[in-house]
């Protein structure tokens, strides 16, 4: 099905932005962007022109930040003082696999693509697991969604190593007596939950409670 997004490609000027990048091309990109697709604001082989464009864009925007990159050996690179490529950029032109893109834009589907701060897109999908009560439950897990690397479960961003999932909620306090909840002396040891009061506190308020 065509979306309005697809129709944009009929516009030559817009379609041009998505042509494959060429070696030595200077590209102005929006950094810290949450776009699934890297959208270049300027492309060209003239370093000074690209640099000027980038500076101008940055002056004109308080909220967005734009950076200049060069295509070198097929990857985006930072640029040295003379316009030559230096180190590889964290931002790359990631190619998301079609079915993940489709799921992302399909509002009735469960999963969606999120973009890491470094520009790397990954997919949140539902996975069924058995919880501590022995019941089947769903949780969202991050998986890779690139054309050449997809459906691989990940905990960290493969591009910048940022942690993508929050640590599991601690269930430690669920079983603890109300008096003991949050106390540093409490342990989950069934036979002796607390070193100070092995058989539990005598009153509702424990005199030795300590965070
Ligand atoms: Zn990342």
Short mmCIF file of C-alpha atoms and ligand atoms in Angstrom, two decimals:
data_model
loop_
_atom_site.label_atom_id
_atom_site.label_comp_id
_atom_site.label_asym_id
_atom_site.label_seq_id
_atom_site.Cartn_x
_atom_site.Cartn_y
_atom_site.Cartn_z
CA UNK A 1 0.00 0.00 0.00
CA UNK A 2 1.25 3.49 -0.79
CA UNK A 3 1.45 5.92 2.08
CA UNK A 4 1.73 9.68 1.74
CA UNK A 5 5.35 9.12 2.70
CA UNK A 6 5.89 6.94 -0.36
CA UNK A 7 4.33 9.52 -2.64
CA UNK A 8 7.00 11.99 -1.61
CA UNK A 9 9.38 9.97 -3.73
CA UNK A 10 7.53 11.11 -6.82
CA UNK A 11 8.81 14.57 -6.06
CA UNK A 12 12.19 14.67 -7.72
CA UNK A 13 13.81 17.02 -5.25
CA UNK A 14 12.79 14.86 -2.31
CA UNK A 15 13.60 11.59 -4.04
CA UNK A 16 17.07 12.93 -4.74
CA UNK A 17 17.77 13.01 -1.03
CA UNK A 18 17.40 9.26 -0.86
CA UNK A 19 19.63 8.36 -3.77
CA UNK A 20 22.50 6.16 -2.68
CA UNK A 21 25.30 8.16 -1.19
CA UNK A 22 28.44 8.47 -3.22
CA UNK A 23 32.00 8.24 -2.09
CA UNK A 24 33.39 11.63 -1.09
CA UNK A 25 29.97 13.23 -0.75
CA UNK A 26 29.42 15.75 2.04
CA UNK A 27 26.17 15.32 3.90
CA UNK A 28 24.53 17.57 6.48
CA UNK A 29 22.49 15.49 8.89
CA UNK A 30 20.40 16.23 11.92
CA UNK A 31 22.15 14.70 14.92
CA UNK A 32 20.23 13.50 18.01
CA UNK A 33 17.28 12.99 15.72
CA UNK A 34 14.62 10.39 16.41
CA UNK A 35 13.82 9.84 12.75
CA UNK A 36 13.81 6.21 11.72
CA UNK A 37 15.42 7.23 8.46
CA UNK A 38 18.45 9.46 8.29
CA UNK A 39 17.27 12.55 6.47
CA UNK A 40 20.06 14.53 4.86
CA UNK A 41 19.39 18.25 4.64
CA UNK A 42 22.14 18.89 2.18
CA UNK A 43 24.29 16.77 -0.11
CA UNK A 44 27.19 17.76 -2.32
CA UNK A 45 30.86 17.43 -3.11
CA UNK A 46 31.84 20.97 -2.18
CA UNK A 47 33.20 20.98 1.36
CA UNK A 48 32.97 24.74 1.97
CA UNK A 49 29.45 24.94 0.67
CA UNK A 50 28.35 22.02 2.85
CA UNK A 51 30.09 23.48 5.89
CA UNK A 52 28.45 26.84 5.34
CA UNK A 53 25.05 25.23 4.97
CA UNK A 54 25.53 23.33 8.21
CA UNK A 55 26.63 26.41 10.17
CA UNK A 56 23.70 28.37 8.81
CA UNK A 57 21.22 25.65 9.84
CA UNK A 58 22.65 25.56 13.34
CA UNK A 59 22.36 29.33 13.68
CA UNK A 60 18.74 29.15 12.64
CA UNK A 61 17.68 26.49 15.11
CA UNK A 62 17.59 26.48 18.89
CA UNK A 63 16.21 22.98 19.15
CA UNK A 64 17.89 20.89 16.51
CA UNK A 65 21.51 20.25 15.90
CA UNK A 66 23.05 19.64 12.51
CA UNK A 67 26.40 18.11 11.69
CA UNK A 68 28.50 17.60 8.64
CA UNK A 69 29.69 14.16 7.59
CA UNK A 70 31.49 12.71 4.59
CA UNK A 71 30.92 9.36 2.90
CA UNK A 72 34.14 7.38 3.07
CA UNK A 73 34.38 3.68 2.24
CA UNK A 74 30.60 3.57 2.18
CA UNK A 75 30.17 4.87 5.75
CA UNK A 76 29.59 8.31 7.22
CA UNK A 77 32.71 9.82 8.76
CA UNK A 78 33.59 12.92 10.71
CA UNK A 79 35.56 15.56 8.93
CA UNK A 80 38.98 17.04 9.65
CA UNK A 81 39.90 20.71 9.26
CA UNK A 82 40.62 20.33 5.54
CA UNK A 83 37.45 18.42 4.69
CA UNK A 84 39.10 14.99 4.77
CA UNK A 85 37.46 12.04 6.54
CA UNK A 86 38.62 11.26 10.07
CA UNK A 87 36.88 8.79 12.38
CA UNK A 88 33.73 6.84 11.59
CA UNK A 89 30.51 8.55 12.64
CA UNK A 90 28.10 7.00 15.12
CA UNK A 91 25.31 8.19 12.85
CA UNK A 92 24.95 5.99 9.80
CA UNK A 93 22.42 5.51 7.07
CA UNK A 94 20.81 2.46 8.66
CA UNK A 95 18.72 0.31 6.32
CA UNK A 96 15.69 -0.97 8.17
CA UNK A 97 14.18 -4.23 6.91
CA UNK A 98 10.85 -3.73 5.12
CA UNK A 99 8.66 -5.82 7.43
CA UNK A 100 9.84 -3.91 10.50
CA UNK A 101 9.16 -0.60 8.81
CA UNK A 102 5.72 -1.85 7.90
CA UNK A 103 5.03 -2.94 11.47
CA UNK A 104 6.24 0.43 12.74
CA UNK A 105 3.88 2.43 10.55
CA UNK A 106 1.00 0.00 10.98
CA UNK A 107 -0.92 1.36 13.96
CA UNK A 108 -2.70 -1.92 14.58
CA UNK A 109 0.54 -3.81 15.06
CA UNK A 110 2.12 -4.16 18.47
CA UNK A 111 5.76 -3.41 17.93
CA UNK A 112 7.49 -0.22 16.97
CA UNK A 113 10.86 1.12 16.01
CA UNK A 114 12.77 3.31 18.43
CA UNK A 115 15.88 5.21 17.55
CA UNK A 116 18.82 5.19 19.95
CA UNK A 117 20.47 8.54 20.70
CA UNK A 118 23.32 7.43 18.44
CA UNK A 119 20.90 7.10 15.45
CA UNK A 120 20.68 3.30 15.51
CA UNK A 121 17.12 2.02 15.00
CA UNK A 122 15.88 -1.05 16.87
CA UNK A 123 12.49 -2.71 17.23
CA UNK A 124 10.41 -3.33 20.35
CA UNK A 125 8.59 -6.62 20.02
CA UNK A 126 6.37 -8.57 22.36
CA UNK A 127 7.80 -11.78 23.67
CA UNK A 128 5.84 -14.32 25.69
CA UNK A 129 7.55 -15.67 28.78
CA UNK A 130 6.61 -17.55 31.95
CA UNK A 131 6.46 -15.27 34.99
CA UNK A 132 7.22 -16.21 38.61
CA UNK A 133 3.61 -17.38 39.12
CA UNK A 134 3.98 -19.85 36.27
CA UNK A 135 1.71 -17.89 33.94
CA UNK A 136 2.38 -16.83 30.40
CA UNK A 137 2.97 -13.09 30.14
CA UNK A 138 4.14 -10.67 27.48
CA UNK A 139 7.00 -8.30 27.74
CA UNK A 140 8.58 -5.92 25.27
CA UNK A 141 12.10 -6.74 24.24
CA UNK A 142 14.44 -4.92 21.84
CA UNK A 143 15.53 -6.74 18.69
CA UNK A 144 17.62 -5.68 15.71
CA UNK A 145 15.66 -4.63 12.61
CA UNK A 146 18.20 -3.88 9.91
CA UNK A 147 18.13 -5.47 6.47
CA UNK A 148 21.38 -7.32 7.08
CA UNK A 149 20.98 -7.88 10.82
CA UNK A 150 17.48 -8.44 12.12
CA UNK A 151 15.35 -10.29 14.70
CA UNK A 152 18.36 -10.69 17.00
CA UNK A 153 17.54 -10.06 20.67
CA UNK A 154 19.71 -7.32 22.13
CA UNK A 155 20.15 -5.72 25.56
CA UNK A 156 22.55 -3.01 24.45
CA UNK A 157 22.73 -0.88 21.34
CA UNK A 158 25.02 -2.69 18.86
CA UNK A 159 26.24 0.68 17.62
CA UNK A 160 27.06 2.62 20.82
CA UNK A 161 26.55 -0.03 23.51
CA UNK A 162 23.95 2.06 25.39
CA UNK A 163 21.68 -0.03 27.64
CA UNK A 164 18.29 -0.43 25.95
CA UNK A 165 16.34 -2.23 28.66
CA UNK A 166 15.67 -1.25 32.24
CA UNK A 167 16.76 -3.74 34.83
CA UNK A 168 13.97 -6.05 35.99
CA UNK A 169 11.88 -4.64 38.82
CA UNK A 170 13.06 -6.14 42.08
CA UNK A 171 10.41 -8.35 43.62
CA UNK A 172 12.38 -8.64 46.84
CA UNK A 173 9.88 -6.75 48.97
CA UNK A 174 6.75 -8.50 47.81
CA UNK A 175 7.08 -11.33 50.35
CA UNK A 176 8.62 -9.27 53.16
CA UNK A 177 6.58 -8.43 56.29
CA UNK A 178 5.35 -4.83 56.21
CA UNK A 179 7.64 -3.97 59.11
CA UNK A 180 10.68 -5.06 57.15
CA UNK A 181 9.98 -3.56 53.72
CA UNK A 182 12.98 -1.49 52.62
CA UNK A 183 15.11 -2.32 55.67
CA UNK A 184 18.78 -3.00 54.98
CA UNK A 185 18.89 -5.85 57.54
CA UNK A 186 16.19 -7.80 55.75
CA UNK A 187 17.27 -10.69 53.56
CA UNK A 188 15.29 -13.17 51.53
CA UNK A 189 16.63 -16.06 53.55
CA UNK A 190 13.49 -18.02 54.41
CA UNK A 191 14.75 -19.40 57.71
CA UNK A 192 16.29 -16.24 59.02
CA UNK A 193 15.05 -13.19 57.16
CA UNK A 194 16.83 -10.76 59.46
CA UNK A 195 20.05 -10.97 61.47
CA UNK A 196 18.81 -8.55 64.13
CA UNK A 197 15.37 -10.09 64.64
CA UNK A 198 15.55 -13.62 63.23
CA UNK A 199 11.90 -14.27 64.11
CA UNK A 200 10.58 -10.94 62.96
CA UNK A 201 10.08 -7.69 64.86
CA UNK A 202 7.93 -7.80 68.01
CA UNK A 203 5.99 -4.66 67.22
CA UNK A 204 4.60 -3.08 64.10
CA UNK A 205 7.48 -0.66 64.14
CA UNK A 206 10.89 -2.27 64.40
CA UNK A 207 13.34 -0.32 66.61
CA UNK A 208 16.26 -1.34 64.41
CA UNK A 209 14.70 -0.51 61.06
CA UNK A 210 17.27 1.14 58.86
CA UNK A 211 17.26 2.05 55.18
ZN1 LIG B 1 23.11 3.57 20.24
#
